[in-house]
XYZ file of C-alpha atoms in Angstrom:
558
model
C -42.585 6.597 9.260
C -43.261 3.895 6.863
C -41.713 0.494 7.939
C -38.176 -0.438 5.633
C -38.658 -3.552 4.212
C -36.239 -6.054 4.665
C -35.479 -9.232 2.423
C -33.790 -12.689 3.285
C -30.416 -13.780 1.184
C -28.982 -17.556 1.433
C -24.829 -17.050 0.171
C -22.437 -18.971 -0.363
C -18.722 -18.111 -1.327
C -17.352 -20.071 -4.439
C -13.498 -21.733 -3.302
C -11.048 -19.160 -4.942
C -10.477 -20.330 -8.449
C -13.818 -21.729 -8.872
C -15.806 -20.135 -11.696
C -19.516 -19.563 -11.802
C -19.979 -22.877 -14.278
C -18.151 -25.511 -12.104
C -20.367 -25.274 -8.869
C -22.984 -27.080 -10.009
C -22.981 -30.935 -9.414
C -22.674 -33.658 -12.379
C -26.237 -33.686 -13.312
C -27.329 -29.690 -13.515
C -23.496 -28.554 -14.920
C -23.540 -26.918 -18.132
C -24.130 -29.209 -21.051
C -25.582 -31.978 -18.308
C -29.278 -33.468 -19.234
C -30.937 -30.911 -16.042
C -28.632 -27.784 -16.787
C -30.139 -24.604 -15.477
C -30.779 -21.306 -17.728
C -27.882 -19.419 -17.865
C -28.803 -15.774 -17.921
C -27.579 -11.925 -17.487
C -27.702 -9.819 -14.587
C -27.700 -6.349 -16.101
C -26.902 -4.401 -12.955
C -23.743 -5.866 -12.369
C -20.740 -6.466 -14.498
C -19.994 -9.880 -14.481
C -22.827 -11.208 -12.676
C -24.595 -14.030 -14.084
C -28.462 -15.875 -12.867
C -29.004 -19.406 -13.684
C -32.443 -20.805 -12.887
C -34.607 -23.572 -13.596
C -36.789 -26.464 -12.345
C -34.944 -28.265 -9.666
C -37.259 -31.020 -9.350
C -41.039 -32.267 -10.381
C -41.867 -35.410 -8.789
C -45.363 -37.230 -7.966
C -45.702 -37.233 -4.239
C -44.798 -40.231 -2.600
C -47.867 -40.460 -1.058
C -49.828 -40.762 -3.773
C -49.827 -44.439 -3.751
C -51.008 -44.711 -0.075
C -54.605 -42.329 -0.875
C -55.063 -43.942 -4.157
C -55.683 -47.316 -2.380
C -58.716 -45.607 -0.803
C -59.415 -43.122 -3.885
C -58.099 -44.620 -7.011
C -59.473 -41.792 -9.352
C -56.978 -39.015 -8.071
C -55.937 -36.641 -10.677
C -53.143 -38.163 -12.467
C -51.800 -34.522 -12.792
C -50.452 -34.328 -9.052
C -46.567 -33.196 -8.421
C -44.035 -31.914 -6.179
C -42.304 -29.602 -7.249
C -38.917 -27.291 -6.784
C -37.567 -24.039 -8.609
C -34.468 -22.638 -7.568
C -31.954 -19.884 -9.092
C -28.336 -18.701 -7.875
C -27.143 -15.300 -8.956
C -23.402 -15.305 -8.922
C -21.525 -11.950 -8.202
C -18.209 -10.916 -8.116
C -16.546 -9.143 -5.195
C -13.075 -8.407 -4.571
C -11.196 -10.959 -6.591
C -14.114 -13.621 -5.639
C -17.541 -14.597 -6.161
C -20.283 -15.094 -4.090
C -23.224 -17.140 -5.076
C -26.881 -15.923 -3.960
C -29.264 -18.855 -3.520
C -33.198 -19.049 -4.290
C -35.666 -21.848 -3.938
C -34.454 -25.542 -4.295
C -30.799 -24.619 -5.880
C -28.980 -26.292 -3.134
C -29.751 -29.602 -4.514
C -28.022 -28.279 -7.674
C -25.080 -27.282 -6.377
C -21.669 -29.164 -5.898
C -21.070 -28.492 -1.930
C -17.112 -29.155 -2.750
C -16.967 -26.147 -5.146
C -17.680 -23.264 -1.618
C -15.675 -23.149 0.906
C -16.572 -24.633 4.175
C -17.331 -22.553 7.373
C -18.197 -19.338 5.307
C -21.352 -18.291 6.849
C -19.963 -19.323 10.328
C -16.815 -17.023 10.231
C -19.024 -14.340 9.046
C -21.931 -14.703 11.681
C -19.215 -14.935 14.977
C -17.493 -11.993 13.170
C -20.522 -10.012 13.416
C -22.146 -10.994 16.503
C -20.732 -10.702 19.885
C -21.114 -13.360 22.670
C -23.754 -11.031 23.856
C -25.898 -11.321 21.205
C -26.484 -15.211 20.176
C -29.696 -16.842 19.336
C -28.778 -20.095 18.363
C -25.876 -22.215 18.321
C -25.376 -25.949 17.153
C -22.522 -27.849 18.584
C -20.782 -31.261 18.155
C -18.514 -33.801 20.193
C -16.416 -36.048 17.833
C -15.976 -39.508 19.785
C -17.035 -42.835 18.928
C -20.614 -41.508 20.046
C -20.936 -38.122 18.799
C -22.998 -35.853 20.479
C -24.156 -33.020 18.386
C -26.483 -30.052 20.167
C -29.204 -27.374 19.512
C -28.985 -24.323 21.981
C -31.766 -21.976 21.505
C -32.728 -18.632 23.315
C -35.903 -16.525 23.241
C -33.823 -13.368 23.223
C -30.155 -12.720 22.423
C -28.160 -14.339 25.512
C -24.911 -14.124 26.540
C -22.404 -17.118 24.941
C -22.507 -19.059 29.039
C -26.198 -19.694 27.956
C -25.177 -22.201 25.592
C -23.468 -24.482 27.473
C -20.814 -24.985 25.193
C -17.545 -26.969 26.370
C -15.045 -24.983 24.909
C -12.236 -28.015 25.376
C -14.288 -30.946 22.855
C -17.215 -28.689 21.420
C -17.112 -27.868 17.176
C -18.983 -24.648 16.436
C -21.229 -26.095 13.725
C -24.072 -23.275 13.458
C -24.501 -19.806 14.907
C -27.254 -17.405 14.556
C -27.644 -13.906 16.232
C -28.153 -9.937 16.119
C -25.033 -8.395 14.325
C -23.170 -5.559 16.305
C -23.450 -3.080 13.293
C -27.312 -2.802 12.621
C -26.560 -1.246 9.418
C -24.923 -4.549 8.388
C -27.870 -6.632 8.699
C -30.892 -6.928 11.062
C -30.006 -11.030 11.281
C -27.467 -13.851 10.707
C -27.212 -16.925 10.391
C -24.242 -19.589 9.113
C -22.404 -23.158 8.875
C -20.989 -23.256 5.267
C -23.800 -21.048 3.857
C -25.225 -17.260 5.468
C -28.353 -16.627 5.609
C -29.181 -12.617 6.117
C -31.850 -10.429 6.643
C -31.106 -7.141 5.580
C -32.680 -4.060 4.247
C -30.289 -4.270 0.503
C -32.454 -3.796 -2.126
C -32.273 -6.099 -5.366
C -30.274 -3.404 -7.075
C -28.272 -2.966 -3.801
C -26.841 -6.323 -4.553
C -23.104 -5.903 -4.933
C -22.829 -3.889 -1.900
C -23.997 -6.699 0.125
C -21.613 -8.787 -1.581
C -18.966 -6.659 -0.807
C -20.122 -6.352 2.581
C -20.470 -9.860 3.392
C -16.968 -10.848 1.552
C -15.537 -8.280 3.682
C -16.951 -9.397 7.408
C -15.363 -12.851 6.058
C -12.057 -11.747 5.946
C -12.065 -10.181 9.436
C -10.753 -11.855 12.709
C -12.785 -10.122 14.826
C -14.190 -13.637 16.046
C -11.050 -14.032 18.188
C -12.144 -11.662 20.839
C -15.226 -13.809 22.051
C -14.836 -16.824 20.326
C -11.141 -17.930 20.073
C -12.160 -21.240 21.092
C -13.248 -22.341 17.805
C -9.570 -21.822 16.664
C -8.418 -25.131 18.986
C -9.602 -27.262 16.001
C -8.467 -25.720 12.763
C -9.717 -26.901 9.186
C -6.672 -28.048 6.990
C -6.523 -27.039 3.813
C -3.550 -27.954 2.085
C -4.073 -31.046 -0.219
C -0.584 -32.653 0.623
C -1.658 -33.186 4.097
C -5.215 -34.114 3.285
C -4.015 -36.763 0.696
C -1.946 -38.141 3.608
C -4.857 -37.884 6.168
C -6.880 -40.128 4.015
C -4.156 -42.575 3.806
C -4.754 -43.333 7.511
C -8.413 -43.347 7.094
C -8.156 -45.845 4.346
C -5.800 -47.734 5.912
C -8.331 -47.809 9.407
C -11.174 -48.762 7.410
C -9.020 -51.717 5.926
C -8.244 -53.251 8.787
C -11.810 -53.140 10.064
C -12.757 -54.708 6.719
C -10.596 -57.704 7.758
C -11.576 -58.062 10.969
C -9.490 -55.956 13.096
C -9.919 -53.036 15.239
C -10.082 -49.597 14.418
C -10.806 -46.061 16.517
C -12.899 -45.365 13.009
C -16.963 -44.273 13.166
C -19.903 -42.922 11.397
C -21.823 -40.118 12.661
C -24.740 -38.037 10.725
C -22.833 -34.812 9.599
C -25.722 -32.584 10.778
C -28.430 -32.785 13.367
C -31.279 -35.486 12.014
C -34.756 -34.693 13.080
C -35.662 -38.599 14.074
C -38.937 -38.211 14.458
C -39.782 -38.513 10.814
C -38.118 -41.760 10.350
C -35.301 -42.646 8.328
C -34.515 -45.706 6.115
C -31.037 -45.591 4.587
C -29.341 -46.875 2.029
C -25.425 -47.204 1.432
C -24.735 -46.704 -2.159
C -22.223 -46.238 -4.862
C -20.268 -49.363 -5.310
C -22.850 -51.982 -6.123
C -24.957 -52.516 -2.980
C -28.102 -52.163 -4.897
C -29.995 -50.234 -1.670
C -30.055 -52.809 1.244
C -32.150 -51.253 3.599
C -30.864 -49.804 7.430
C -32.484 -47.887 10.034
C -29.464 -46.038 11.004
C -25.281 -44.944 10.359
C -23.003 -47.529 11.175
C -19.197 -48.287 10.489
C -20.081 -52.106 10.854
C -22.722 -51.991 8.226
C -20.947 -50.056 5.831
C -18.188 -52.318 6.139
C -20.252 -55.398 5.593
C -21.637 -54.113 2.637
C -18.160 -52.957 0.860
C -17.162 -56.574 1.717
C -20.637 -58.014 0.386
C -19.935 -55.927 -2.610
C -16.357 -56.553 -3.108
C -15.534 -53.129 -3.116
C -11.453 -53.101 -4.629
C -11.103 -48.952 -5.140
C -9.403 -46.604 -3.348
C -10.149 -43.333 -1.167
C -10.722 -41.800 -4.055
C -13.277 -43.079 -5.151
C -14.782 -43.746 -1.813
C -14.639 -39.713 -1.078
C -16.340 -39.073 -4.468
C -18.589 -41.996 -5.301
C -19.703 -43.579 -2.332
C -22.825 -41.700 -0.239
C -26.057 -42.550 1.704
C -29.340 -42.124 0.600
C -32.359 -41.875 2.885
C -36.339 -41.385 2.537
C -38.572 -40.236 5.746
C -41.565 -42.595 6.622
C -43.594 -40.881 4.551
C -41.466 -40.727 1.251
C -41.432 -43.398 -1.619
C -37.969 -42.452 -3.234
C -34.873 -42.636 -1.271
C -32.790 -39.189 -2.323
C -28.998 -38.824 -2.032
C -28.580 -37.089 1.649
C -24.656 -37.338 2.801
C -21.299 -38.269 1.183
C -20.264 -41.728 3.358
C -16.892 -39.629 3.358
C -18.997 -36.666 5.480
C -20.103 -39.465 8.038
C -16.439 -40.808 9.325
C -15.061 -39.513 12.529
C -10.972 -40.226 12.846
C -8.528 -39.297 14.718
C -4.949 -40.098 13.840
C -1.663 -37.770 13.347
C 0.800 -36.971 11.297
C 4.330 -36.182 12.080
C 7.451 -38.204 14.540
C 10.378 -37.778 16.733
C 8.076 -34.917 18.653
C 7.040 -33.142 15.739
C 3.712 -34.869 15.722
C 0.401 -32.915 14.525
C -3.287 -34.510 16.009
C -5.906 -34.455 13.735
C -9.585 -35.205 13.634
C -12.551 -35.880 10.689
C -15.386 -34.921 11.185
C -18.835 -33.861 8.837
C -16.134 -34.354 5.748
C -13.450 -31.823 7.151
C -10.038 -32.530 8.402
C -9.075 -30.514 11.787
C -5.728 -29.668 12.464
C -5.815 -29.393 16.927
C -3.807 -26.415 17.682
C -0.264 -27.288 19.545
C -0.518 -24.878 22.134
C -4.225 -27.000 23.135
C -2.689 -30.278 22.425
C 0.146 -29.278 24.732
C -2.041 -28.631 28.056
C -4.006 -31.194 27.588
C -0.863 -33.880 27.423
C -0.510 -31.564 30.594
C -3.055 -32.343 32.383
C -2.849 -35.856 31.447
C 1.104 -36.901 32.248
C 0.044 -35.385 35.992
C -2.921 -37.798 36.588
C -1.531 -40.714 38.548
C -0.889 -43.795 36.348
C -1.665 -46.856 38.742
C -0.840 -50.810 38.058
C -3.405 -52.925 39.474
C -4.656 -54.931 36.621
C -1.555 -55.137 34.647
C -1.349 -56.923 30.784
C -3.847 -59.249 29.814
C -4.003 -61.756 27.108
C -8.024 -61.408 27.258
C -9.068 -59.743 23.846
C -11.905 -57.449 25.443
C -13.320 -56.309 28.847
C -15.961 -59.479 29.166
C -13.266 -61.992 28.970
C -10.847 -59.897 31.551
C -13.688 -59.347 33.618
C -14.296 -63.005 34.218
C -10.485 -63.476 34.290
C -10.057 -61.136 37.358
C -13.378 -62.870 38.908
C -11.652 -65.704 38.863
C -7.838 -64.972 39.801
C -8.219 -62.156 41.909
C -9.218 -62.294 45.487
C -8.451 -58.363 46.507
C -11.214 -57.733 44.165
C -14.249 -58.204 44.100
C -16.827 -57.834 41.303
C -19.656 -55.070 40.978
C -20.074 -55.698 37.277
C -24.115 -55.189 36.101
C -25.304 -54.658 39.931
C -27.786 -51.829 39.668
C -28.613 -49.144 42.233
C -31.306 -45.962 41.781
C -30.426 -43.435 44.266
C -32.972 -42.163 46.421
C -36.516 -40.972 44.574
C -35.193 -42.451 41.350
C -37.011 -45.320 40.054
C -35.047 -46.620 36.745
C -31.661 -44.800 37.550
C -29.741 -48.413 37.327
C -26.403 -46.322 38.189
C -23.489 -49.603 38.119
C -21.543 -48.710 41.217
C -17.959 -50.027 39.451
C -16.919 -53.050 37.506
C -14.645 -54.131 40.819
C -14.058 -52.727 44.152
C -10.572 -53.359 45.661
C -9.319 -54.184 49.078
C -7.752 -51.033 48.626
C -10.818 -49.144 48.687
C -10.511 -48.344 44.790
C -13.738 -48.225 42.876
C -12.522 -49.706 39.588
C -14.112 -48.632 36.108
C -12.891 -51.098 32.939
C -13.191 -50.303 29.343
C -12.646 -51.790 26.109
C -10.720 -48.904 24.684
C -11.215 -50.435 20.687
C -14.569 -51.183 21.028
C -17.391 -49.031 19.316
C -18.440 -47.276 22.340
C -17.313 -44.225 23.647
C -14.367 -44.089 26.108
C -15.383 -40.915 27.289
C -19.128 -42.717 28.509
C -16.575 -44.555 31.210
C -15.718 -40.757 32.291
C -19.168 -39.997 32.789
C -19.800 -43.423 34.938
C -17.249 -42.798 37.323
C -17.954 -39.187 38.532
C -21.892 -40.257 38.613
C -21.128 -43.492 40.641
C -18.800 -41.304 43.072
C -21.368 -38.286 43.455
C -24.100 -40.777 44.425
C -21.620 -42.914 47.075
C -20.311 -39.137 48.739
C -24.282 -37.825 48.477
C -26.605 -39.888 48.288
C -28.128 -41.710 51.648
C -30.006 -44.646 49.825
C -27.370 -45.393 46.990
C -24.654 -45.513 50.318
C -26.779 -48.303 51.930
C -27.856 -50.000 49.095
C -24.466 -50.376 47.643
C -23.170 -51.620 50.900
C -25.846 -54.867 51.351
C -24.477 -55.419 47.939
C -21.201 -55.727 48.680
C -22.007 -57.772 51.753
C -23.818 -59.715 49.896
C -21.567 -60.320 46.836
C -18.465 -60.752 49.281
C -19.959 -63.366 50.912
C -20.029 -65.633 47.707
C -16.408 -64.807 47.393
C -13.582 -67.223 48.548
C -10.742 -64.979 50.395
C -11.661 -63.963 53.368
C -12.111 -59.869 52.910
C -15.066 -58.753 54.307
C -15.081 -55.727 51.452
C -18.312 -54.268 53.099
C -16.367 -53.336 56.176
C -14.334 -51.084 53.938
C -17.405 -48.944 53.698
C -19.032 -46.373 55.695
C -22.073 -47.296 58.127
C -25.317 -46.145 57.147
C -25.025 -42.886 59.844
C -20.897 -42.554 58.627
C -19.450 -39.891 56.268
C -17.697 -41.486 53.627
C -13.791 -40.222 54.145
C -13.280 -39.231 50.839
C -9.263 -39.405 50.519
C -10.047 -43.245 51.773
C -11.194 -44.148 48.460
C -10.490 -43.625 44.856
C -11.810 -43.626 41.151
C -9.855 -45.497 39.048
C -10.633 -45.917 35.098
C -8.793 -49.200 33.576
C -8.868 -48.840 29.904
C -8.179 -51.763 27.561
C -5.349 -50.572 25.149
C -3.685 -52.378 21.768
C 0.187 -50.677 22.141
C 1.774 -48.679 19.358
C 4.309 -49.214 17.224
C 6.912 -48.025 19.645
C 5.141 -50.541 22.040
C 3.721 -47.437 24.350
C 0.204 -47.079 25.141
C -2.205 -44.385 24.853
C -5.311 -43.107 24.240
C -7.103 -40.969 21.762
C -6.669 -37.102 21.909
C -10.092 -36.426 22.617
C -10.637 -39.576 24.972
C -8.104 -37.261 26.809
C -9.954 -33.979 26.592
C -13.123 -35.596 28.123
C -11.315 -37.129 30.791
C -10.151 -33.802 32.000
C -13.551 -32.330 32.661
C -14.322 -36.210 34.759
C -11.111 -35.601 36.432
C -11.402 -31.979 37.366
C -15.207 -32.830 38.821
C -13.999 -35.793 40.854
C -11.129 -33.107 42.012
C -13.825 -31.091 43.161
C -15.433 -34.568 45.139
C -12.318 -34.502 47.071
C -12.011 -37.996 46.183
C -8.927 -39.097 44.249
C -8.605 -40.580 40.683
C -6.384 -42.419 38.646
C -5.523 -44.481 35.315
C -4.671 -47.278 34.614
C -3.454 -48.622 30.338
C -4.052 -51.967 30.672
C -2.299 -53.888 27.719
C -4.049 -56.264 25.187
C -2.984 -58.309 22.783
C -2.050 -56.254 19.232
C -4.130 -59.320 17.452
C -5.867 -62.200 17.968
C -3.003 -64.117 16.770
C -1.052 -62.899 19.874
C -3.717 -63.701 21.898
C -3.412 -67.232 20.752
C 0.827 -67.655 21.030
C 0.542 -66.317 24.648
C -2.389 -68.474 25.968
């Protein structure tokens, strides 16, 4: 039996009320300098092809062999085709991609998430081969999963509290509807359609869209839902505006950059921040504070507007001469911020250009979780601005603690662990964690820190004794009187585990209302530190400690 053939399709779904000639992006729209061919599709009633040369480019590293051959042929290019065949299907149209298109295309004219919703409505959690993940914090973490075989969702290690589905590929249930698929905003399918089979894969595909079948095996991905109405979204990017303001003047701001998509660093990356006058200043990687520099540099007076259309970040690899537009600056911002008072507040997140609306019911246990942690008051208020100044503060006016702050210890047979036992450890036998909750690292690394520093004191043999000369040795610099070593086990003891206790101090500006708190998903990483320090046996609590609003304050109360 001869083999079927089967053929590869890239899709995309056009926003509804887009038309066929406004998806293409300023330069290649009809009437634009690089237009495409418009052409006919005869199969299909209202189908219509547009194709052309995408690109045509000397290579950039053309200059680099002629230094060594100067005669090359001066006839040497790289170049792109591409074509996108748009069909209509059910009230909608779908756009069928070939070749370099993509770069011709306005992303803003499909709708996001297409060819995700479509792959986790075909595949079930059995069946996965791939999945691509991300974290939005002030360090985003974004993750490639991939399996020999289809595997089971558990494979993928995905942490359904703080992990966005960004990419999923698998084996459909329905073999009939396609061998393969694969999708973010765009699905890519192998199937055994035809060319004149066309429509029916539309339909097909249009159809599988619309389902909800996702919600069987993947109803996590509904805890962070995409907002779509423009009201809110024009509201959103008030706050963001208003963040990025106050950074520009100096002030804090829970606002960061992140790549939208996994980068492949290996090839090297030079960027540029462009759009508003910067004229290509060169930087090795995304971040807020260089972006902000350069607005102010520039004198940048617009508004979101024009940030969210105008501004974006070009890039070349090592091995490129010409830097290309890559992402909109708008794509790169992770914010959280809500909307909403009086207990009628909605939390929402950017992230990769897309608003997230975090569904109430999730919100609600994880406020849950967090009221029942104990809240503890052992720092209290501070006047000191960030966590080096209250560190050396405490140092210096606190005898029931004593400092641990950059002391290094590698647990036994690991050479360059450098694991930072606590900032302080109490009289009280608290192992004391402290965090600058506005500065541009992650709150959620302190998380990490503390149930890594407690599994190596409860485990570990060499990190026990080790930790305790330390302590001996630091207390005995220390004016007081506690001998804080003796509040330790002996090298042959069992650390009592309810003796002692994890306590994170995080560094917090107050609200309006004067309260303090700390980002939503600050809170949904602390539940998985909490819940493993649970598991320790050894007890954990919080402490807000309150900074000054501004440095002004700082000032009056000094």
């Amino acid at each position: 039996m001869p083999r079927v053939k089967h053929y590869q399709f890239n899709m995309r779904l056009l926003r509804a009320g887009r038309t066929a000639a406004t998806a293409f992006g300023p330069s290649f729209a009809p009437g634009e300098p690089r237009e495409l061919e418009q052409r006919p599709w005869e199969s299909i009633d209202g189908a219509t092809l547009y194709v052309g040369q995408i690109y045509n480019n000397p290579p950039g590293w053309t200059d680099f062999i002629r230094t060594g051959s100067p005669d090359l042929p001066g006839d040497l290019f790289a170049s792109g085709a591409g074509a996108v065949l748009f069909v209509p299907s059910g009230g909608r149209i779908l756009a069928i991609c070939f070749g370099h298109v993509h770069i011709a295309l306005n992303d803003d004219a499909f709708v996001r998430q297409f060819g995700l919703k479509v792959t986790l409505n075909a595949v079930s959690r059995e069946q996965l081969r791939s999945l691509d993940t991300a974290t939005p914090d002030a360090v985003t973490v974004q993750k490639r999963v991939q399996t020999s075989k289809d595997s089971d969702l558990q494979a993928f290690g995905v942490d359904m509290y703080r992990d966005l589905a960004r990419v999923a590929a698998g084996t459909p249930k329905d073999k009939d509807f396609a061998q393969f698929v694969a999708g973010k905003d765009a699905l890519k399918v192998i199937a055994k359609d035809k060319p004149d089979q066309v429509q029916a894969l539309c339909d097909r595909m249009l159809a599988m869209y619309l389902l909800e079948d996702y919600k069987a095996d993947f109803s996590w991905v509904d805890r962070m839902q995409m907002v779509s109405e423009k009201d809110v979204i024009a509201q959103l990017d008030k706050k963001l505006f208003e963040a990025l303001d106050k950074l520009r003047a100096g002030e804090n701001a829970d606002l960061h950059m992140s790549p939208p998509e996994i980068v492949d660093y290996t090839e090297g990356n030079q960027l540029h921040y462009n759009g508003f006058g910067s004229n290509g200043s060169d930087f090795e990687s995304l971040s807020i504070e260089d972006y902000v520099d350069e607005l102010n540099r520039c004198d940048f007076d617009g508004e979101v507007i024009e940030l969210k259309e105008k501004h974006y970040i070009s890039a070349k690899k090592d091995n490129e001469e010409k830097f290309d537009q890559k992402w909109k600056v708008y794509d790169c911002f992770i914010f959280e911020t809500s909307l909403g008072e009086n207990g009628n507040e909605k939390h929402y997140v950017l992230f990769a250009g897309c608003w997230y609306c975090v569904d109430q019911d999730f919100k609600a246990e994880v406020d849950e979780a967090y009221d029942a942690l104990e809240k503890v008051n052992i720092v209290g208020p501070t006047t000191c601005l960030n966590e080096r100044t209250l560190i050396e503060e405490l140092v210096n006016t606190r005898d029931d603690l004593l400092k641990l702050d950059q002391q290094k210890i590698n647990p036994k047979g690991v050479k360059y662990g450098n694991l930072e036992p606590c900032d302080f450890f109490s009289a009280s036998r608290e192992f004391i964690h402290l965090k600058d909750g506005h500065s541009s690292g992650s709150i959620s690394h302190l998380w990490s820190q503390g149930v890594v520093s407690a599994e190596a004191f409860l485990t570990d043999h060499d990190f026990k004794v080790k930790l305790r000369r330390i302590v001996k040795s630091e207390s005995d610099k220390k004016a007081g009187g506690t001998a804080f070593e003796e509040l330790l086990p002996m090298a042959a003891q069992k650390p009592i585990r309810t003796d002692f206790k994890v306590v994170y101090g995080i560094m917090r500006k107050p609200y309006k209302d004067g309260s303090l708190g700390l980002p939503f998903f600050s809170k949904v990483s602390l539940q998985a530190a909490v819940k493993r320090l649970e598991e320790f046996g050894i007890p954990v609590a919080l402490e807000l400690i309150q900074k000054p609003a501004s440095d002004a304050e700082a000032g009056e109360d000094e």
